[in-house]
């Protein structure tokens, strides 16, 4: 890939930052409406967009068109713990589970308030921490 100009890099970082912020607002609204599976799906999108912004910032290249949070963190050269990698891998499942019928049905059944509450606060905290790296 070609190295981005500084102006283009800043533009893309801002795009991903704003996109993540919008997704975070939707995640909160879905959670408040008790649409827990959808809230978790948007939680994945929040982290994906933020990580893509970090990829652009750190590599000076476009982010790849992938959705794997662990891989995006690696490309962004983030130093994260094994626990954080495991968490990102779990959140990856929310992306797939809401898209495919067999998995979707099981996932929606699993997504009660208690299950969702075990992820949303951590997604929000990780999002906040990653945003600090974007500035």
PDB file of C-alpha atoms in Angstrom:
ATOM      1  CA  UNK A   1       0.000   0.000   0.000  1.00  0.00           C
ATOM      2  CA  UNK A   2       1.031   3.566  -0.581  1.00  0.00           C
ATOM      3  CA  UNK A   3       1.928   5.830   2.307  1.00  0.00           C
ATOM      4  CA  UNK A   4      -0.776   8.423   2.927  1.00  0.00           C
ATOM      5  CA  UNK A   5      -0.110  12.142   2.882  1.00  0.00           C
ATOM      6  CA  UNK A   6      -0.329  13.768   6.298  1.00  0.00           C
ATOM      7  CA  UNK A   7      -3.552  15.528   5.300  1.00  0.00           C
ATOM      8  CA  UNK A   8      -5.166  12.317   4.050  1.00  0.00           C
ATOM      9  CA  UNK A   9      -4.010  10.450   7.142  1.00  0.00           C
ATOM     10  CA  UNK A  10      -5.592  13.072   9.432  1.00  0.00           C
ATOM     11  CA  UNK A  11      -8.790  12.981   7.375  1.00  0.00           C
ATOM     12  CA  UNK A  12      -9.051   9.189   7.671  1.00  0.00           C
ATOM     13  CA  UNK A  13      -8.280   9.166  11.373  1.00  0.00           C
ATOM     14  CA  UNK A  14     -11.055  11.713  11.911  1.00  0.00           C
ATOM     15  CA  UNK A  15     -13.420   9.631   9.762  1.00  0.00           C
ATOM     16  CA  UNK A  16     -12.802   6.522  11.879  1.00  0.00           C
ATOM     17  CA  UNK A  17     -13.001   8.502  15.134  1.00  0.00           C
ATOM     18  CA  UNK A  18     -16.369  10.034  14.229  1.00  0.00           C
ATOM     19  CA  UNK A  19     -17.663   6.731  12.897  1.00  0.00           C
ATOM     20  CA  UNK A  20     -16.761   5.037  16.198  1.00  0.00           C
ATOM     21  CA  UNK A  21     -18.447   7.834  18.156  1.00  0.00           C
ATOM     22  CA  UNK A  22     -21.650   7.410  16.141  1.00  0.00           C
ATOM     23  CA  UNK A  23     -21.572   3.655  16.632  1.00  0.00           C
ATOM     24  CA  UNK A  24     -21.083   4.160  20.381  1.00  0.00           C
ATOM     25  CA  UNK A  25     -24.218   6.327  20.481  1.00  0.00           C
ATOM     26  CA  UNK A  26     -26.183   3.619  18.669  1.00  0.00           C
ATOM     27  CA  UNK A  27     -24.762   0.939  20.986  1.00  0.00           C
ATOM     28  CA  UNK A  28     -25.991   2.913  24.008  1.00  0.00           C
ATOM     29  CA  UNK A  29     -29.444   3.430  22.470  1.00  0.00           C
ATOM     30  CA  UNK A  30     -29.794  -0.254  21.629  1.00  0.00           C
ATOM     31  CA  UNK A  31     -28.700  -1.232  25.107  1.00  0.00           C
ATOM     32  CA  UNK A  32     -31.210   1.198  26.613  1.00  0.00           C
ATOM     33  CA  UNK A  33     -33.912  -0.359  24.416  1.00  0.00           C
ATOM     34  CA  UNK A  34     -32.948  -3.832  25.665  1.00  0.00           C
ATOM     35  CA  UNK A  35     -31.802  -4.906  22.209  1.00  0.00           C
ATOM     36  CA  UNK A  36     -28.802  -6.586  23.732  1.00  0.00           C
ATOM     37  CA  UNK A  37     -27.513  -8.636  20.800  1.00  0.00           C
ATOM     38  CA  UNK A  38     -27.619  -5.594  18.541  1.00  0.00           C
ATOM     39  CA  UNK A  39     -25.917  -3.481  21.207  1.00  0.00           C
ATOM     40  CA  UNK A  40     -23.082  -6.005  21.340  1.00  0.00           C
ATOM     41  CA  UNK A  41     -22.822  -6.023  17.548  1.00  0.00           C
ATOM     42  CA  UNK A  42     -22.464  -2.246  17.613  1.00  0.00           C
ATOM     43  CA  UNK A  43     -19.930  -2.631  20.422  1.00  0.00           C
ATOM     44  CA  UNK A  44     -17.854  -4.622  17.963  1.00  0.00           C
ATOM     45  CA  UNK A  45     -18.231  -1.846  15.401  1.00  0.00           C
ATOM     46  CA  UNK A  46     -17.149   0.778  17.944  1.00  0.00           C
ATOM     47  CA  UNK A  47     -13.909  -1.074  18.599  1.00  0.00           C
ATOM     48  CA  UNK A  48     -13.386  -1.915  14.926  1.00  0.00           C
ATOM     49  CA  UNK A  49     -13.670   1.711  13.820  1.00  0.00           C
ATOM     50  CA  UNK A  50     -11.410   2.926  16.608  1.00  0.00           C
ATOM     51  CA  UNK A  51      -8.793   0.287  15.825  1.00  0.00           C
ATOM     52  CA  UNK A  52      -8.927   1.183  12.141  1.00  0.00           C
ATOM     53  CA  UNK A  53      -8.213   4.786  13.086  1.00  0.00           C
ATOM     54  CA  UNK A  54      -5.192   3.574  15.036  1.00  0.00           C
ATOM     55  CA  UNK A  55      -4.051   1.483  12.079  1.00  0.00           C
ATOM     56  CA  UNK A  56      -4.105   4.605   9.905  1.00  0.00           C
ATOM     57  CA  UNK A  57      -2.310   6.640  12.582  1.00  0.00           C
ATOM     58  CA  UNK A  58       0.426   4.112  13.216  1.00  0.00           C
ATOM     59  CA  UNK A  59       1.017   2.706   9.737  1.00  0.00           C
ATOM     60  CA  UNK A  60       0.243   5.814   7.660  1.00  0.00           C
ATOM     61  CA  UNK A  61      -1.732   3.497   5.356  1.00  0.00           C
ATOM     62  CA  UNK A  62      -5.407   2.731   4.804  1.00  0.00           C
ATOM     63  CA  UNK A  63      -6.867   0.223   7.236  1.00  0.00           C
ATOM     64  CA  UNK A  64      -7.493  -3.177   5.733  1.00  0.00           C
ATOM     65  CA  UNK A  65     -11.079  -4.146   4.971  1.00  0.00           C
ATOM     66  CA  UNK A  66     -11.183  -6.720   7.745  1.00  0.00           C
ATOM     67  CA  UNK A  67     -13.276  -7.029  10.889  1.00  0.00           C
ATOM     68  CA  UNK A  68     -11.006  -9.081  13.134  1.00  0.00           C
ATOM     69  CA  UNK A  69     -10.282  -6.941  16.177  1.00  0.00           C
ATOM     70  CA  UNK A  70      -7.262  -8.960  17.279  1.00  0.00           C
ATOM     71  CA  UNK A  71      -5.686  -8.625  13.841  1.00  0.00           C
ATOM     72  CA  UNK A  72      -6.431  -4.892  13.691  1.00  0.00           C
ATOM     73  CA  UNK A  73      -4.784  -4.427  17.109  1.00  0.00           C
ATOM     74  CA  UNK A  74      -1.735  -6.302  15.825  1.00  0.00           C
ATOM     75  CA  UNK A  75      -1.542  -4.201  12.646  1.00  0.00           C
ATOM     76  CA  UNK A  76      -1.835  -1.056  14.788  1.00  0.00           C
ATOM     77  CA  UNK A  77       1.091  -2.392  16.817  1.00  0.00           C
ATOM     78  CA  UNK A  78      -0.793  -2.127  20.085  1.00  0.00           C
ATOM     79  CA  UNK A  79       0.798  -3.665  23.113  1.00  0.00           C
ATOM     80  CA  UNK A  80      -2.110  -5.488  24.683  1.00  0.00           C
ATOM     81  CA  UNK A  81      -2.227  -8.245  27.248  1.00  0.00           C
ATOM     82  CA  UNK A  82      -3.288 -11.801  26.565  1.00  0.00           C
ATOM     83  CA  UNK A  83      -6.453 -11.016  28.539  1.00  0.00           C
ATOM     84  CA  UNK A  84      -7.242  -8.106  26.208  1.00  0.00           C
ATOM     85  CA  UNK A  85      -6.591 -10.293  23.142  1.00  0.00           C
ATOM     86  CA  UNK A  86      -9.011 -12.870  24.519  1.00  0.00           C
ATOM     87  CA  UNK A  87     -11.584 -10.154  25.126  1.00  0.00           C
ATOM     88  CA  UNK A  88     -11.216  -8.837  21.564  1.00  0.00           C
ATOM     89  CA  UNK A  89     -11.573 -12.393  20.247  1.00  0.00           C
ATOM     90  CA  UNK A  90     -14.821 -12.755  22.212  1.00  0.00           C
ATOM     91  CA  UNK A  91     -16.133  -9.459  20.866  1.00  0.00           C
ATOM     92  CA  UNK A  92     -15.263 -10.679  17.341  1.00  0.00           C
ATOM     93  CA  UNK A  93     -17.958 -13.300  17.822  1.00  0.00           C
ATOM     94  CA  UNK A  94     -20.613 -10.582  18.108  1.00  0.00           C
ATOM     95  CA  UNK A  95     -19.842  -9.541  14.549  1.00  0.00           C
ATOM     96  CA  UNK A  96     -20.444 -13.036  13.177  1.00  0.00           C
ATOM     97  CA  UNK A  97     -23.211 -14.165  15.494  1.00  0.00           C
ATOM     98  CA  UNK A  98     -25.592 -11.396  14.452  1.00  0.00           C
ATOM     99  CA  UNK A  99     -25.122 -12.046  10.723  1.00  0.00           C
ATOM    100  CA  UNK A 100     -25.765 -15.747  10.192  1.00  0.00           C
ATOM    101  CA  UNK A 101     -29.106 -17.474  10.894  1.00  0.00           C
ATOM    102  CA  UNK A 102     -28.006 -20.499  12.938  1.00  0.00           C
ATOM    103  CA  UNK A 103     -25.567 -18.555  15.049  1.00  0.00           C
ATOM    104  CA  UNK A 104     -27.891 -15.566  15.183  1.00  0.00           C
ATOM    105  CA  UNK A 105     -30.726 -17.484  16.809  1.00  0.00           C
ATOM    106  CA  UNK A 106     -28.489 -18.956  19.496  1.00  0.00           C
ATOM    107  CA  UNK A 107     -26.743 -15.650  20.063  1.00  0.00           C
ATOM    108  CA  UNK A 108     -29.993 -13.735  20.491  1.00  0.00           C
ATOM    109  CA  UNK A 109     -31.153 -16.289  23.060  1.00  0.00           C
ATOM    110  CA  UNK A 110     -27.877 -15.882  24.958  1.00  0.00           C
ATOM    111  CA  UNK A 111     -27.977 -12.083  24.990  1.00  0.00           C
ATOM    112  CA  UNK A 112     -29.854 -11.258  28.117  1.00  0.00           C
ATOM    113  CA  UNK A 113     -29.038  -8.266  30.314  1.00  0.00           C
ATOM    114  CA  UNK A 114     -26.626 -10.207  32.528  1.00  0.00           C
ATOM    115  CA  UNK A 115     -24.631 -11.514  29.545  1.00  0.00           C
ATOM    116  CA  UNK A 116     -24.563  -8.095  27.888  1.00  0.00           C
ATOM    117  CA  UNK A 117     -23.551  -6.388  31.126  1.00  0.00           C
ATOM    118  CA  UNK A 118     -20.496  -8.637  31.237  1.00  0.00           C
ATOM    119  CA  UNK A 119     -19.249  -6.985  28.009  1.00  0.00           C
ATOM    120  CA  UNK A 120     -20.618  -3.464  27.541  1.00  0.00           C
ATOM    121  CA  UNK A 121     -18.656  -1.794  30.375  1.00  0.00           C
ATOM    122  CA  UNK A 122     -15.407  -3.337  29.145  1.00  0.00           C
ATOM    123  CA  UNK A 123     -16.149  -2.325  25.539  1.00  0.00           C
ATOM    124  CA  UNK A 124     -16.790   1.240  26.714  1.00  0.00           C
ATOM    125  CA  UNK A 125     -13.585   1.353  28.763  1.00  0.00           C
ATOM    126  CA  UNK A 126     -11.489  -0.097  25.953  1.00  0.00           C
ATOM    127  CA  UNK A 127     -13.048   2.375  23.519  1.00  0.00           C
ATOM    128  CA  UNK A 128     -12.168   5.228  25.879  1.00  0.00           C
ATOM    129  CA  UNK A 129      -8.576   3.982  26.219  1.00  0.00           C
ATOM    130  CA  UNK A 130      -8.150   3.539  22.467  1.00  0.00           C
ATOM    131  CA  UNK A 131      -9.532   7.034  21.823  1.00  0.00           C
ATOM    132  CA  UNK A 132      -6.744   8.437  23.979  1.00  0.00           C
ATOM    133  CA  UNK A 133      -4.259   6.810  21.596  1.00  0.00           C
ATOM    134  CA  UNK A 134      -5.972   8.433  18.616  1.00  0.00           C
ATOM    135  CA  UNK A 135      -5.275  11.978  19.828  1.00  0.00           C
TER     136      UNK A 135
END
